[in-house]
Coordinates of C-alpha atoms in Angstrom, one line a residue:
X291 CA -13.8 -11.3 -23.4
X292 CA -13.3 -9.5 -26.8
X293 CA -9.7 -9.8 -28.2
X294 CA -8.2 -5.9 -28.5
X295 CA -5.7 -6.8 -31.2
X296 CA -5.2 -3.5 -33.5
X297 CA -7.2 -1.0 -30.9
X298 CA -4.8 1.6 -29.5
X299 CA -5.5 2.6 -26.4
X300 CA -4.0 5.8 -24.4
X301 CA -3.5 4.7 -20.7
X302 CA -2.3 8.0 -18.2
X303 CA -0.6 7.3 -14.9
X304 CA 0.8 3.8 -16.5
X305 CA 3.3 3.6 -14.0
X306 CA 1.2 3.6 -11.1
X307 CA -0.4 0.4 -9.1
X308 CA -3.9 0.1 -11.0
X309 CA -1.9 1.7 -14.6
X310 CA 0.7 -1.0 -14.9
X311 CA -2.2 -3.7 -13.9
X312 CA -4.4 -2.2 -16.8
X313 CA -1.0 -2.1 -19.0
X314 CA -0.2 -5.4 -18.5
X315 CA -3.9 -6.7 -18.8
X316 CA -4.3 -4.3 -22.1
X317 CA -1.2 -6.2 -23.6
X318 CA -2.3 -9.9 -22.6
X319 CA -5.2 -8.6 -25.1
X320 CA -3.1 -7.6 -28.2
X321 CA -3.9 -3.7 -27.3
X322 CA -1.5 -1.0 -28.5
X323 CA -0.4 1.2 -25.5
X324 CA 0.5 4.4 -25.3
X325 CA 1.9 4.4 -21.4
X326 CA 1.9 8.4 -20.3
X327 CA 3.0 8.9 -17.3
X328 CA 5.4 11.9 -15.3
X329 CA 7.8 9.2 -13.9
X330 CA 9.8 8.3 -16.5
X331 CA 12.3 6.1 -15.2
X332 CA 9.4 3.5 -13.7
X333 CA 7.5 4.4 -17.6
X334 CA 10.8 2.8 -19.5
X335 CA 10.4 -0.1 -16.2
X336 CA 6.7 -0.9 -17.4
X337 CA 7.7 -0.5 -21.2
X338 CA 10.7 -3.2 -20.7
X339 CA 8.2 -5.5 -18.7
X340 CA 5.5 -5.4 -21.0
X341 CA 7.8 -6.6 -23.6
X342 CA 9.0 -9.5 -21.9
X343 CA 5.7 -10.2 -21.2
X344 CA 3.8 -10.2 -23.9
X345 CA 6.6 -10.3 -27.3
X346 CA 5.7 -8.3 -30.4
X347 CA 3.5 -6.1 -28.2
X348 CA 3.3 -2.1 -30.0
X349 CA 3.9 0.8 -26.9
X350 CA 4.9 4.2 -27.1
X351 CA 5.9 5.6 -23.9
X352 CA 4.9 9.0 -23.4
X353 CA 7.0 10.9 -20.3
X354 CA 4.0 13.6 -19.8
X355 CA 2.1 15.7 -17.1
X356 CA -1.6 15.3 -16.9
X357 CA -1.8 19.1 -15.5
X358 CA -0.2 20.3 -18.5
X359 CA -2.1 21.5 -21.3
X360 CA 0.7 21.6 -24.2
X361 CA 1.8 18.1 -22.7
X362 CA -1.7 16.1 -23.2
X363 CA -2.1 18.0 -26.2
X364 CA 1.5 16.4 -27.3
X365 CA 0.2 12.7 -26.0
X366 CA -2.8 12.8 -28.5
X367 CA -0.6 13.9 -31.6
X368 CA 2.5 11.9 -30.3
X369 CA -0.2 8.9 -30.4
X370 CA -1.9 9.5 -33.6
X371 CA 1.3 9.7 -34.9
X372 CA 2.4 6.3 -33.9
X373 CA -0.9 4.4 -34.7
X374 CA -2.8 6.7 -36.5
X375 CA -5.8 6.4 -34.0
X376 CA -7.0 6.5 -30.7
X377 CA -9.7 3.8 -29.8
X378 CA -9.8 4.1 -25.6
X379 CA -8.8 6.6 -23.2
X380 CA -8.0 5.3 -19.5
X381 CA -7.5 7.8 -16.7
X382 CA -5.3 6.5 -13.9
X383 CA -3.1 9.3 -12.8
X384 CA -4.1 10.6 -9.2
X385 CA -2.7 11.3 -6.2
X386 CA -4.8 11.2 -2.8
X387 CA -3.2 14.2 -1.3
X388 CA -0.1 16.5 -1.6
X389 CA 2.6 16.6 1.0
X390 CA 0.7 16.7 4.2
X391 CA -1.0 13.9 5.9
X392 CA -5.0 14.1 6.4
X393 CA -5.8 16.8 8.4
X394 CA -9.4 18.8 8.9
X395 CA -10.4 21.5 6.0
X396 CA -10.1 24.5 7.9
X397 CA -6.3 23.3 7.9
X398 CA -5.7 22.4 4.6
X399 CA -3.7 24.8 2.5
X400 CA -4.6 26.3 -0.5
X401 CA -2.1 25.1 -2.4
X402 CA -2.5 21.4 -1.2
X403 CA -6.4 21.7 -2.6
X404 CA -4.9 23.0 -5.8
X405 CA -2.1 20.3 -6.4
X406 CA -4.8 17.4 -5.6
X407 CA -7.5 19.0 -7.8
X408 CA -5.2 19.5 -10.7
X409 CA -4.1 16.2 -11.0
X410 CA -7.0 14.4 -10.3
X411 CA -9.8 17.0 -12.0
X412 CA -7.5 19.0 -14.3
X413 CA -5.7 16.3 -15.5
X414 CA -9.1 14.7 -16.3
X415 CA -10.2 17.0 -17.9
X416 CA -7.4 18.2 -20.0
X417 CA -6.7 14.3 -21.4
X418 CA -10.4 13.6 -22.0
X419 CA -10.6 16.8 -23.9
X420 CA -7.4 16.0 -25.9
X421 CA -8.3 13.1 -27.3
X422 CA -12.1 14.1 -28.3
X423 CA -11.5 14.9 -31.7
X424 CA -9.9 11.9 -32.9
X425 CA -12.5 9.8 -31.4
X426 CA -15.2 12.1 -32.9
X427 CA -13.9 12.0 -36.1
X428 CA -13.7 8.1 -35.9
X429 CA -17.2 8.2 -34.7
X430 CA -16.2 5.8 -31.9
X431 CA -14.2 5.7 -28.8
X432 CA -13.9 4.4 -25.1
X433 CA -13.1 7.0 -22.2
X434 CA -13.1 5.3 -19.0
X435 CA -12.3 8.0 -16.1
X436 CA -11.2 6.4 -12.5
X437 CA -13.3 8.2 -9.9
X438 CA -13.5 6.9 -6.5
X439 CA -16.2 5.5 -4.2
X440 CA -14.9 8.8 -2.2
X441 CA -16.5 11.0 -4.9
X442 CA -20.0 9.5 -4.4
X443 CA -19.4 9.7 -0.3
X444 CA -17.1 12.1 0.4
X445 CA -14.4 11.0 3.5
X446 CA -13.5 12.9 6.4
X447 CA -10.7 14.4 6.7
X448 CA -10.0 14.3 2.8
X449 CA -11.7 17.1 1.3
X450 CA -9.9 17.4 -1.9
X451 CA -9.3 14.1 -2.4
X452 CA -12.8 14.0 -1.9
X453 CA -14.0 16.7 -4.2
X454 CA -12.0 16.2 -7.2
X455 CA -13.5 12.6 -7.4
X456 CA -16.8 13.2 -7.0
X457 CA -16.0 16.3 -9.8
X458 CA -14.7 13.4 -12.4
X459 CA -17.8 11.7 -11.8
X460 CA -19.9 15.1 -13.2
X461 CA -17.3 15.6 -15.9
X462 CA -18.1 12.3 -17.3
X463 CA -21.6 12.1 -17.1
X464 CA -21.6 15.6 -18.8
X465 CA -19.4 13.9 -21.4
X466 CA -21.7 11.1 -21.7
X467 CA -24.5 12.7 -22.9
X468 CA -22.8 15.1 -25.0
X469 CA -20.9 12.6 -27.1
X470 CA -22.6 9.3 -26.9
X471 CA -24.9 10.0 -29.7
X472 CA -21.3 10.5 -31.8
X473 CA -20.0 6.8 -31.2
X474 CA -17.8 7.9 -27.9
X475 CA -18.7 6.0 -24.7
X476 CA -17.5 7.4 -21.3
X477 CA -17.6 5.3 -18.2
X478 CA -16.7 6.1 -15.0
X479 CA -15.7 3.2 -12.5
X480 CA -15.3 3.9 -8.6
X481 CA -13.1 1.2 -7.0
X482 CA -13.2 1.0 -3.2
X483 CA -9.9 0.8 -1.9
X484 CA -6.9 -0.2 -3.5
X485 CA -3.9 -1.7 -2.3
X486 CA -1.3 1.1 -4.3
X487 CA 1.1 3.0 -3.5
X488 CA -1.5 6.3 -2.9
X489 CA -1.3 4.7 0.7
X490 CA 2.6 5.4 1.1
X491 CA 1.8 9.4 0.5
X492 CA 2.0 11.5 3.5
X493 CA 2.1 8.4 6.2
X494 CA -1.5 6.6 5.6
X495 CA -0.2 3.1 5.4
X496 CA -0.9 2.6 8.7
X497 CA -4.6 3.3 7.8
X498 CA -4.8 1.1 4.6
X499 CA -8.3 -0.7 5.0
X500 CA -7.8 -4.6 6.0
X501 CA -10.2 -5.4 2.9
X502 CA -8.9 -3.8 0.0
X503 CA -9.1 -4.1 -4.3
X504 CA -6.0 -5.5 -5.5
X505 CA -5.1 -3.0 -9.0
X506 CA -5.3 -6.7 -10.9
X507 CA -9.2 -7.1 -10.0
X508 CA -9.5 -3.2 -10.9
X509 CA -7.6 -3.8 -14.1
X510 CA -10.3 -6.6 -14.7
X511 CA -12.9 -4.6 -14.5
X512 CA -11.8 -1.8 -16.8
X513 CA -11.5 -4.4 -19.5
X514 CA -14.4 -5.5 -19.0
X515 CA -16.2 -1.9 -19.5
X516 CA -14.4 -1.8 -23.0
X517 CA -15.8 -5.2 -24.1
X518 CA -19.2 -4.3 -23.5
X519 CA -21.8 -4.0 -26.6
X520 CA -21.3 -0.5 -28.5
X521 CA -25.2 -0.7 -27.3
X522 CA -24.7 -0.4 -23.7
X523 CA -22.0 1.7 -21.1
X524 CA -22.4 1.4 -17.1
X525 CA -22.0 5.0 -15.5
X526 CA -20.2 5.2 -12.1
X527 CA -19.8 2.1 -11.7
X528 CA -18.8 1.0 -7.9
X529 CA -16.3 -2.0 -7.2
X530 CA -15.9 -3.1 -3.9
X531 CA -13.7 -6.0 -2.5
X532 CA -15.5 -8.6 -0.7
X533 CA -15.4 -7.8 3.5
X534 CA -12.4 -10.2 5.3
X535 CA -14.2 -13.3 6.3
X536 CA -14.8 -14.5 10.2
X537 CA -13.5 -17.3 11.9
X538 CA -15.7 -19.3 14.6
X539 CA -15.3 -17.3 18.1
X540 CA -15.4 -13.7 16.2
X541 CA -11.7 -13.4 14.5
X542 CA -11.2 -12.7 10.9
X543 CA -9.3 -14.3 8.3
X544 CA -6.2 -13.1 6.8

């Protein structure tokens, strides 16, 4: 895989599961992070980690809100004033549902479908869009947008969750075509599920999935997508984790 030493890459919702992954893969690379994330005490955790980790690494931690438009604005001038450029923009930041458990549409409050499409869409949406005109002028640049397999097959139970997905999945195939011919690739990958701690919101970790991506395989992926020839890009790309294996006599591994 290509070395990343010198490229500065924005990462939102660092100090989740699959951010701090990418983070920490991102800086085994030589990448320049700027970590943006709401949390801030677990931001300064992943800042202090990295730094063990990898010495000498560059990161500027950026305590923002991806629902805010004055605070992505901030994380694109707050980076270009740190490294002058922005090379890659990963979207982490999600949240699977607000502060109910899953429950059928024709319950689901209006203000839960507005919290889980504003973080997951909005905030999509609002750092893609902040970052555009640096890569523009560059003439090159990597988005990469987390959907989920949920937005291709939407999930019981889940509407929100479901439809804010699938609408990061039209966003960036939108994007795609209007910016490709510019030097900016956008990529959308849609991991199956993750072991993270989305599973811990409203009681669903007694649902988690006995097969499940761990963030490091995810993370694996995403660099992958940013080694790829300037020539080529994969669209909605889906990662699944291979199914738990059988035993003789019908049980399963693990």
């Amino acid at each position: 895989m290509d070395d990343l030493g010198g490229r500065t890459v924005v990462l939102t919702g660092a100090a989740g599961g699959i951010g701090a992954a990418t983070a920490h893969a991102l800086a085994a690379r030589g990448a320049r992070l700027a970590l943006v994330d709401r949390a801030e005490a677990p931001l300064a955790a992943l800042a202090d980690s990295l730094a063990q980790a990898v010495p000498g690494i560059e990161t500027l931690s950026i305590a923002a809100d991806v629902t805010s438009e004055a605070d992505m604005t901030r994380m694109a001038e707050d980076t270009l004033a740190r490294f002058g450029r922005i090379d890659a923009l990963i979207t982490t930041a999600a949240i699977l549902r607000g502060e109910t458990g899953m429950r059928p549409l024709a319950q689901t409050s209006f203000a839960e479908w507005q919290r889980v499409i504003d973080v997951n869409l909005t905030g999509t949406f609002l750092s893609n869009r902040a970052v555009l005109p640096a890569m523009l002028g560059q003439k090159m640049g990597d988005i990469i947008n987390l959907s989920s397999t949920s937005g291709r097959q939407g999930r019981a139970f889940d509407g929100p969750y479901s439809a804010s997905k699938s609408g990061i999945i039209g966003l960036s195939e939108a994007l795609s075509e209007e910016v490709s011919r510019d030097g900016v690739r956008v990529q959308t990958l849609l991991p199956d599920a993750v072991d993270t701690g989305l599973w811990a919101q409203a009681g669903t970790s007694g649902l988690k999935p006995r097969a499940m991506l761990t963030p490091e395989r995810v993370a694996e992926v995403i660099l992958y997508l940013l080694a790829l020839p300037r020539d080529t890009y994969l669209l909605n790309s889906v990662v699944v984790p291979v199914p738990t294996r059988r035993r003789k006599g019908g049980k399963k591994d693990g």
